[in-house]
Every structure is written in C-alpha cells, then in structure tokens.
Tab-separated table of C-alpha atoms and ligand atoms in Angstrom:
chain	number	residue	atom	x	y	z
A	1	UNK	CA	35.033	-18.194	26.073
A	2	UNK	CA	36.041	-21.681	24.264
A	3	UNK	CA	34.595	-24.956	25.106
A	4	UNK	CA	37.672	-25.591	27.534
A	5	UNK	CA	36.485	-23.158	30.117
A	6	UNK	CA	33.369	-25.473	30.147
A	7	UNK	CA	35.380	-28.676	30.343
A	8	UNK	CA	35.032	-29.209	34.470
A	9	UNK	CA	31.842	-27.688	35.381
A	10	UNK	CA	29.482	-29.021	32.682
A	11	UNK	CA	27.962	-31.933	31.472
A	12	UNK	CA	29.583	-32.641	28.124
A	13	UNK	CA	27.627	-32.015	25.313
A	14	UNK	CA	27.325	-35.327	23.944
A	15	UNK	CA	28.979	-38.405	25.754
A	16	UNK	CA	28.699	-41.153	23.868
A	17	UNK	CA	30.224	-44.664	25.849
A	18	UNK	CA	30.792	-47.960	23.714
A	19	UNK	CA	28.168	-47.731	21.484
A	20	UNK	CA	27.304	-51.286	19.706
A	21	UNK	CA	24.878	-51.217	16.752
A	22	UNK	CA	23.938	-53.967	14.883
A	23	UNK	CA	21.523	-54.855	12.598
A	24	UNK	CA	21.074	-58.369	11.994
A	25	UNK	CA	24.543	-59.404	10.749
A	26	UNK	CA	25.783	-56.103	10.275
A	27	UNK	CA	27.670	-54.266	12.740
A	28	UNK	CA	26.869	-50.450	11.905
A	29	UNK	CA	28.704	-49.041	15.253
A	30	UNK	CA	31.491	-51.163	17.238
A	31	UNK	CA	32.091	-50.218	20.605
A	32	UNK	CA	32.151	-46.381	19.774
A	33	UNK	CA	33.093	-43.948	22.425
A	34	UNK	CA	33.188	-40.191	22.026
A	35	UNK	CA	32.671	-37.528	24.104
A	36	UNK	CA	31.824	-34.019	22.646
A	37	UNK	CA	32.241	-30.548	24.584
A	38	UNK	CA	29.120	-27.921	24.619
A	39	UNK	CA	30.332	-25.291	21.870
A	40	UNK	CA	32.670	-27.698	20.010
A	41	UNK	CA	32.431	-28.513	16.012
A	42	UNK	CA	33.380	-32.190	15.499
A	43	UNK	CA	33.332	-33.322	11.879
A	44	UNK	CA	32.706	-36.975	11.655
A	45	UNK	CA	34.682	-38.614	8.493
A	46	UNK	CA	34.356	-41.548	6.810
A	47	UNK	CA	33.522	-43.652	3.995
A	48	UNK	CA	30.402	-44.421	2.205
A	49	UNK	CA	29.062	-47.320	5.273
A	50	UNK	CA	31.543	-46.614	8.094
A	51	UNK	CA	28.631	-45.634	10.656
A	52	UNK	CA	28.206	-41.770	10.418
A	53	UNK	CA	24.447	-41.657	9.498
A	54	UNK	CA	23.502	-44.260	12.310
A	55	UNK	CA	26.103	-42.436	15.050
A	56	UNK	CA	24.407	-39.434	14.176
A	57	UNK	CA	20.811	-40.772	14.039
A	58	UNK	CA	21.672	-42.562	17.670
A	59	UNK	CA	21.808	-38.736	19.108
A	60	UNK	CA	18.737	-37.668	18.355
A	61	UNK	CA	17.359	-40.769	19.869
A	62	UNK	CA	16.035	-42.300	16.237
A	63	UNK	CA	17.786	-45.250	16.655
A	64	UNK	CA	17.971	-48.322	19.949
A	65	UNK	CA	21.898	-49.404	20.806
A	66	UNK	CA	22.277	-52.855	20.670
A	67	UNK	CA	24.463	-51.735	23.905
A	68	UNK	CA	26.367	-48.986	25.129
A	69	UNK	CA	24.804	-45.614	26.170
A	70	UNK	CA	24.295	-42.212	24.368
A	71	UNK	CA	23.918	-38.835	26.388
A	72	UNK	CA	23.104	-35.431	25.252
A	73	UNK	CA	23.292	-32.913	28.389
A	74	UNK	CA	23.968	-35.619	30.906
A	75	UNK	CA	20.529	-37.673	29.728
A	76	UNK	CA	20.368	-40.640	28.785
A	77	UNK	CA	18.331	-40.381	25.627
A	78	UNK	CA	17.263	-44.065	24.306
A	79	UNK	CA	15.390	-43.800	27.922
A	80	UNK	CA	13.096	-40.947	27.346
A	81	UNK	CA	9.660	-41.089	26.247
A	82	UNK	CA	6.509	-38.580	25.619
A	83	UNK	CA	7.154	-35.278	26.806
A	84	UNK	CA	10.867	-35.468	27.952
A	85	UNK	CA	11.931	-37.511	24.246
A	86	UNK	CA	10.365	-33.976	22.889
A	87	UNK	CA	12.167	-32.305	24.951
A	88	UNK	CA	15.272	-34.138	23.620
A	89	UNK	CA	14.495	-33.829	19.944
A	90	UNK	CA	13.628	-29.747	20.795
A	91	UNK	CA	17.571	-29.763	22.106
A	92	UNK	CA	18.860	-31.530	19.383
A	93	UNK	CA	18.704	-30.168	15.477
A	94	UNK	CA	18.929	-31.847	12.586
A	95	UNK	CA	20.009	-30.977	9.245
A	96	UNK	CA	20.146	-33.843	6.008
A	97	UNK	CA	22.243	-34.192	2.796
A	98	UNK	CA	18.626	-33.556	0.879
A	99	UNK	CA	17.899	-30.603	3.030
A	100	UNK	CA	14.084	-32.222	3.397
A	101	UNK	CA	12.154	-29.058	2.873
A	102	UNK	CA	8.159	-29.531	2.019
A	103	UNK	CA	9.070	-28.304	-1.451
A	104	UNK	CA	5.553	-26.364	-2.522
A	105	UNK	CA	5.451	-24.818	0.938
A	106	UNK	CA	6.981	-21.183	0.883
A	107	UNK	CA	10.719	-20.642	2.432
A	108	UNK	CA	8.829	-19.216	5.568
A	109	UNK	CA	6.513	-21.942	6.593
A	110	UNK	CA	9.082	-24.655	5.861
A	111	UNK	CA	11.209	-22.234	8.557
A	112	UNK	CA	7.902	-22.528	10.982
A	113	UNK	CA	8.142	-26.062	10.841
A	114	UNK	CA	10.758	-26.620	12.958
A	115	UNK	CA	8.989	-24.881	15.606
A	116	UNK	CA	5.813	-27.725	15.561
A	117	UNK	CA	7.691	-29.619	18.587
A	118	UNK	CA	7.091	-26.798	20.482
A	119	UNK	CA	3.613	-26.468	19.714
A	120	UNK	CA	0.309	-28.202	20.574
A	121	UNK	CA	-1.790	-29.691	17.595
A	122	UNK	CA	-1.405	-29.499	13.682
A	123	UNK	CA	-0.609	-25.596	12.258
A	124	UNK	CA	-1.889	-25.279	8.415
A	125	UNK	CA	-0.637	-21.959	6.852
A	126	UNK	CA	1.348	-19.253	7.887
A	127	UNK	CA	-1.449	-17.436	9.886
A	128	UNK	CA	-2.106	-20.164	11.941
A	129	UNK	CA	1.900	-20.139	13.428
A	130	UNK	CA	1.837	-17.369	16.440
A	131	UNK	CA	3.093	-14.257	15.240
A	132	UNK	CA	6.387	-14.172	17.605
A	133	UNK	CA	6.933	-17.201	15.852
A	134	UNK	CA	6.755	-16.185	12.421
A	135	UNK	CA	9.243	-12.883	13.567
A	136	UNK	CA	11.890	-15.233	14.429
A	137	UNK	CA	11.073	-17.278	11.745
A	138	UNK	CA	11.948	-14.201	9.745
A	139	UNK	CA	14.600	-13.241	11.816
A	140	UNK	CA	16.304	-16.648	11.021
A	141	UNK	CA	15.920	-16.359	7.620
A	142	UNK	CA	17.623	-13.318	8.009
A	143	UNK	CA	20.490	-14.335	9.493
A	144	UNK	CA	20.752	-17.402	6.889
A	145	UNK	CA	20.431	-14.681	4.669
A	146	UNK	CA	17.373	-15.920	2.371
A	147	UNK	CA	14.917	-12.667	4.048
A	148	UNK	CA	14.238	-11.654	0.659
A	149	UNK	CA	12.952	-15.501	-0.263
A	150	UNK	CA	10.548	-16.100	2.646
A	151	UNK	CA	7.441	-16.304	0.627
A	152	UNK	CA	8.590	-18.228	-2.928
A	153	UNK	CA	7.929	-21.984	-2.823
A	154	UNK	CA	11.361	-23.779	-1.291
A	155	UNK	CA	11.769	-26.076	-4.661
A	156	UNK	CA	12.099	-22.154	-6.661
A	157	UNK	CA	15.666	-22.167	-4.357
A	158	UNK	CA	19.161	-23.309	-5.407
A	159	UNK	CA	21.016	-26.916	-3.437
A	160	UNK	CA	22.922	-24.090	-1.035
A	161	UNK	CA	19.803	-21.730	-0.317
A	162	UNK	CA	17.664	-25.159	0.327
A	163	UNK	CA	20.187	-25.907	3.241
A	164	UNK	CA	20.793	-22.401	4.504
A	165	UNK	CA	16.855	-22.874	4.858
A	166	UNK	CA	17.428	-25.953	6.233
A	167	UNK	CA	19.673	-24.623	9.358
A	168	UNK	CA	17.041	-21.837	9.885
A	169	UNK	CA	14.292	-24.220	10.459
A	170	UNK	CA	16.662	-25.936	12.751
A	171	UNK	CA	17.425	-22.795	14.937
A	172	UNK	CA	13.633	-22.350	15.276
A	173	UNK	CA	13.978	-25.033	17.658
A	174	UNK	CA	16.575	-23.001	19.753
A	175	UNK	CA	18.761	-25.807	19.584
A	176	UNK	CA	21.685	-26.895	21.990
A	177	UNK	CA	23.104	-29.732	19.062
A	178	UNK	CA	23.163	-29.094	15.976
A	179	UNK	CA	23.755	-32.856	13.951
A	180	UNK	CA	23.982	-32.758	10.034
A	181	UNK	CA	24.655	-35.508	8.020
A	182	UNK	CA	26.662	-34.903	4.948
A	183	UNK	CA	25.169	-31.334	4.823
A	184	UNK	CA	27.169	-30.407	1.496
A	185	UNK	CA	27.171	-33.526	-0.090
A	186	UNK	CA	24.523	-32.699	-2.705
A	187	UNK	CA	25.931	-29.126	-3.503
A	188	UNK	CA	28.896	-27.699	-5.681
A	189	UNK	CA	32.247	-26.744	-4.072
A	190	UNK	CA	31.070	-22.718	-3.402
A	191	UNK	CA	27.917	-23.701	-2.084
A	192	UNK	CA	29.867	-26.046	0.090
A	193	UNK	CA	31.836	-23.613	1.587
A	194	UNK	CA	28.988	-20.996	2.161
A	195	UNK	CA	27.152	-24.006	3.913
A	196	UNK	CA	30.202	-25.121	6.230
A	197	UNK	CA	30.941	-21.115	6.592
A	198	UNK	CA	27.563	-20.416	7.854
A	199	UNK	CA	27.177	-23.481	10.128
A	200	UNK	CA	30.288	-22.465	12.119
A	201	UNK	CA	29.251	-19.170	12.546
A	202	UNK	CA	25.861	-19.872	13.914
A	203	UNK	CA	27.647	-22.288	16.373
A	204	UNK	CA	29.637	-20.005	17.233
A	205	UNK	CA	27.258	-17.306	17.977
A	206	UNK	CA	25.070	-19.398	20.105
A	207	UNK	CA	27.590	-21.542	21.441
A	208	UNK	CA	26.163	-24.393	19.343
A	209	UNK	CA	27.354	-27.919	19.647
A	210	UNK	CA	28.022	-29.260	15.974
A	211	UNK	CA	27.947	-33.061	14.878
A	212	UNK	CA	28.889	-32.782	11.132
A	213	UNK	CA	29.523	-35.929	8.937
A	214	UNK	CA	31.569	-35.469	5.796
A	215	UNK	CA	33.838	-37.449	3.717
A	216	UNK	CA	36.329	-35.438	2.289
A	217	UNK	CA	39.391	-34.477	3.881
A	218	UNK	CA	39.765	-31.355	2.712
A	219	UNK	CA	36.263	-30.014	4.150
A	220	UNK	CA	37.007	-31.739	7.623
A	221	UNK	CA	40.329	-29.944	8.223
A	222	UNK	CA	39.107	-26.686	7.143
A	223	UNK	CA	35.388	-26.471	8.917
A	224	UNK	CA	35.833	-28.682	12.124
A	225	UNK	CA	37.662	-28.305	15.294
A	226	UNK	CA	38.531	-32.009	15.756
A	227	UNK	CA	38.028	-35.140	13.537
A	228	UNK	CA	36.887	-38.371	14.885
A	229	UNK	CA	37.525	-40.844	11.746
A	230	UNK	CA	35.304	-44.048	11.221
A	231	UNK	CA	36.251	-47.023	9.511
A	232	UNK	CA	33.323	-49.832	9.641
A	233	UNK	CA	31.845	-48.499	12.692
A	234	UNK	CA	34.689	-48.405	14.344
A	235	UNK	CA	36.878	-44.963	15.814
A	236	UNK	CA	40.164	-45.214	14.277
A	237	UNK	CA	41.216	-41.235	14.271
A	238	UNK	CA	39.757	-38.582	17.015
A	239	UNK	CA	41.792	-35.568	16.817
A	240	UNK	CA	41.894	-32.240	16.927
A	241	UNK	CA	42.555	-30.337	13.735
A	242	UNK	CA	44.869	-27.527	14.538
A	243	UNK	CA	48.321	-27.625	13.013
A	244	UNK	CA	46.763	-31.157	11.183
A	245	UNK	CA	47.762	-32.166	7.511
A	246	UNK	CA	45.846	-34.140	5.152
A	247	UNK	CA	48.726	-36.061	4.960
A	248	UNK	CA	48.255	-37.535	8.331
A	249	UNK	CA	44.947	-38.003	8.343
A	250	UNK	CA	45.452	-39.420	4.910
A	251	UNK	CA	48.054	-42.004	6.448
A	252	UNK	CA	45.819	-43.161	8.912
A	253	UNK	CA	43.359	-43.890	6.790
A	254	UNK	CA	45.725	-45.716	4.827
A	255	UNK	CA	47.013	-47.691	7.585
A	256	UNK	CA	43.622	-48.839	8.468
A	257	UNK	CA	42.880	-49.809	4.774
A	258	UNK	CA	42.686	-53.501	4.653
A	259	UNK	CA	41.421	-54.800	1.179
A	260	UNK	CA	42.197	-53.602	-2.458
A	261	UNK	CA	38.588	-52.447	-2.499
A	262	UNK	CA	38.945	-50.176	0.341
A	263	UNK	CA	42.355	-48.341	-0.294
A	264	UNK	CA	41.051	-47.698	-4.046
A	265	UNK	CA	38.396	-45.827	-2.017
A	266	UNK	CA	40.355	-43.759	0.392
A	267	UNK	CA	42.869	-43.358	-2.745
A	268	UNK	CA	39.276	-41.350	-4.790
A	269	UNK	CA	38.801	-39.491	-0.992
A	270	UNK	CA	42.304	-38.342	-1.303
A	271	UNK	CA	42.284	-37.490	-5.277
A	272	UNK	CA	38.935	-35.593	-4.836
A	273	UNK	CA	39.671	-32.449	-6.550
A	274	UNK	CA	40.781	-29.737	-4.088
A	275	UNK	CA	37.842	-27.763	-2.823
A	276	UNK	CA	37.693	-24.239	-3.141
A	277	UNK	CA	36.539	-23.632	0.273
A	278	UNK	CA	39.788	-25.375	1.878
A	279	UNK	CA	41.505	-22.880	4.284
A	280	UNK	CA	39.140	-20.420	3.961
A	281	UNK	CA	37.863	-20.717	7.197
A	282	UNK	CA	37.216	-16.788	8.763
B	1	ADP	N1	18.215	-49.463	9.062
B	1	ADP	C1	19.226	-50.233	8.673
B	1	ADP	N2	19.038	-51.548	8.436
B	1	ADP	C2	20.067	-52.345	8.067
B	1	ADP	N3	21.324	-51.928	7.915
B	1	ADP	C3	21.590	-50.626	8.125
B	1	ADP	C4	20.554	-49.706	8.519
B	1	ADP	N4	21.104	-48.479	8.663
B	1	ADP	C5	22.421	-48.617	8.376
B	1	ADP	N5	22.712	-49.897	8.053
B	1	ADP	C6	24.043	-50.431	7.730
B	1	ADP	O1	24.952	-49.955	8.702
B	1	ADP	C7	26.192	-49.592	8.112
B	1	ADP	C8	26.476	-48.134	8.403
B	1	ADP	O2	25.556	-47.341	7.661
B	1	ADP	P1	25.474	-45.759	7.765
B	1	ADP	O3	25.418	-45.381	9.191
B	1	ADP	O4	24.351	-45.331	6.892
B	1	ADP	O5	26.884	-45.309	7.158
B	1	ADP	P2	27.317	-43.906	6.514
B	1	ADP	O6	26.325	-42.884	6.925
B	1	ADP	O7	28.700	-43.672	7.034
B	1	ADP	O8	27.321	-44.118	5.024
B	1	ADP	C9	26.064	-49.930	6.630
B	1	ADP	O9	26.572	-51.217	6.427
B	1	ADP	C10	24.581	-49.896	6.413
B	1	ADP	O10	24.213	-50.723	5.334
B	2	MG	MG1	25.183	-41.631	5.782
C-alpha cells in the first residue's frame, strides 16, 4: 500500500499551515505551508540558512511559531505540555548531522537511550534498562546492522556506523516521524548512500514518515519521494521527484537566485562532485 491509499481517510502525517518564524530581525520561516502524507519521504533542500533546521526543529515541538500552526497526527503540537508533549516527542524521531551519541557509552546503551521517554526516572547502565528493552535494543542494532558492535564504546565507530546507531536509537522510540537534519552531511559519499539507503528502507518497512534535510541535488532526487525547496525560509519548489532532472530543480533554484552571492552558491550545489550513491536507489 503507498501513502495515496491513506490520502482520504487519515490525518496527514505532518500538516504544516503558514508557518512564520522569526527571531528578532530575522525571518527563519515565511509563511511556510506543507503538508506531508503518513509513509511519505520528503527531502527538504536548501542552502546553508534557508530554514531547514528550524522547519524541522518546529515538528518536534522544540521551537514556538511566531504564527501559523504545526500538526503531527492531526495535533497541534506547540499546544501540548507534560505528558501529551512526551507523547509527541515519543511519535516523532530525531536524527542530527553529528549523530549525538554519548561517545564513552557502549553502541547498546546509547541504543537504550532513546527508549528513556518511555520510561519513569533516570536508568544508569545497561542492567538497569528492562530486559525486553535491551532485546529490541539488540534487535535494532541488528537491523542497522552494527549487532556485532553493541558493546564497544560509540566514539570506537566510523561517521556512517555512528548514524546507523543513530536511527536505531530512534526506532527504540517506535516512531511514527522520523526528522533528520542533514543526516549525511558529516560522512563520505559511500557512507552517504548506506545512510540514505537504510533510512528508506526502515520507512518503508514500518511505514515511517521521513523529514530529511539535505543540500545537494543529487542526494534529494535519488533518496526522496518529493522535494520541497527552501530559499530564505520561504517554499519556492515542492515536488515530487519521479521522472525529475537536476536540471529543473537546478533552474528553479536559479530563477530564485537574486544576488551574485547567492547564485555563486547554488552554482558550488550544482558543481558538487557527483555522488556515488545517485540512482542507486533499490
Ligand atoms: N535560535 C536562533 N536564534 C537566532 N537566529 C536563528 C536561530 N536559529 C536559526 N536562526 C536563523 O534562522 C535562519 C535559518 O536557520 P536554519 O534553520 O538553521 O537554516 P538551515 O538549517 O537551512 O541552515 C538563519 O538565518 C539562522 O541564522
Ligand atoms: Mg541546519
């Protein structure tokens, strides 16, 4: 089943309706509106400053609107409080460009982590996580395949296996988003593509909402589904990527290019060298 069967008879995923950010003179979001189906992978691209980070961040209910209203399952989140904001954050994963592991914490506890929202009071060591907990921990690890890293220390692991660590810690929260923000940007081009590989696969499986912010072209046509382009704060592109050049998407960023600055910029996105991940897509 694809996300269109869903399209009538479920709250969308995300439904996000002019969305104004500002802080102090700086408008980080401008009347953003976007509205995200439960299963789809939406790559959000843009330059260094156009908004993704804060977009993102407004999701998972870490940031107020200055207006405009964010939804994730039909709820309102910058509402919630106490036990129904955990509930949101429980729904909604998060994965970061620096991967934010506790680096002298083994591969398996880091995992456990992302189950604490679910849990009452502080947990110190592995033996004081439940042990259905630490099965799926396992089991997610597993699946990231890293099962033969659980105990070493997560700073003993590579950029890639640091993420793929990253995403199982995420699942332990049985998510129903998954948001990362510039998830590759800190590893080489193979790493990149196991990353993006394995993040599509796991939303596939569970029927996993993705969120992704990139900025390179190349990555966004092969890993997402549809592109929603920002250009200071604003949408200028939302579209999906089937039959899609980078041509066109280059040309729209183009178009929306306004000072010398700015098209030298989207001139490097378009020069970055060719990733070896592009079309590889299973
Ligand atoms: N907490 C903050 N305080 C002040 N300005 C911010 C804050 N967060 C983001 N900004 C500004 O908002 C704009 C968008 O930033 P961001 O969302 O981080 O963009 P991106 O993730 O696309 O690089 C930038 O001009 C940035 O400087
Ligand atoms: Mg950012």
């Amino acid at each position: 089943m694809t996300y269109h069967d869903h399209q009538h008879d479920q709250a969308p995923a995300v439904a996000i309706t002019a969305l104004t950010k500002r802080f102090g003179d700086t408008t980080a979001l401008r009347d953003v509106s976007l509205t995200v189906q439960p299963g789809e992978v939406v790559v959000l691209l843009g330059l260094s400053g156009s908004g993704k980070s804060t977009l993102l961040r407004h999701v998972d209910a870490l940031e107020v609107p200055t207006s405009g209203s964010v939804r994730v399952g039909g709820t309102a989140v910058h509402d919630l409080s106490g036990r129904r904001l955990r509930d949101l954050r429980r729904q909604v994963g998060f994965v970061f460009q620096q991967f934010e592991l506790v680096p002298a914490l083994t591969v398996l506890e880091n995992v456990l982590t992302g189950a604490l929202a679910t849990l009452r009071g502080p947990r110190l060591g592995l033996w004081s996580y439940p042990r259905r907990l630490r099965h799926r921990a396992l089991a997610h690890l597993d699946r990231v395949g890293l099962l033969d890293r659980a105990y070493q220390r997560a700073d003993t692991l590579s950029g890639g296996q640091q993420q793929r660590v990253a995403i199982a810690r995420a699942l332990m929260q049985d998510p129903s988003v998954l948001l990362a923000d510039e998830p590759v940007a800190s590893l080489d081009p193979e790493s990149s593509g196991q990353v993006m590989a394995l993040i599509r696969e796991i939303a596939a499986e569970r029927g996993l909402t993705v969120l992704c912010s990139l900025h390179q072209v190349d990555l966004a046509l092969s890993w997402a589904d549809r592109i929603v382009g920002l250009r200071h704060g604003e949408v200028v592109l939302d579209t999906r990527t089937e039959g899609l050049g980078k041509a066109q998407v280059m040309e729209i960023y183009g178009q929306v290019a306004t000072s010398t600055d700015e098209f030298a910029a989207v001139e490097a996105l378009r020069d970055a060298p060719a990733h070896a991940t592009s079309g590889q897509r299973a």
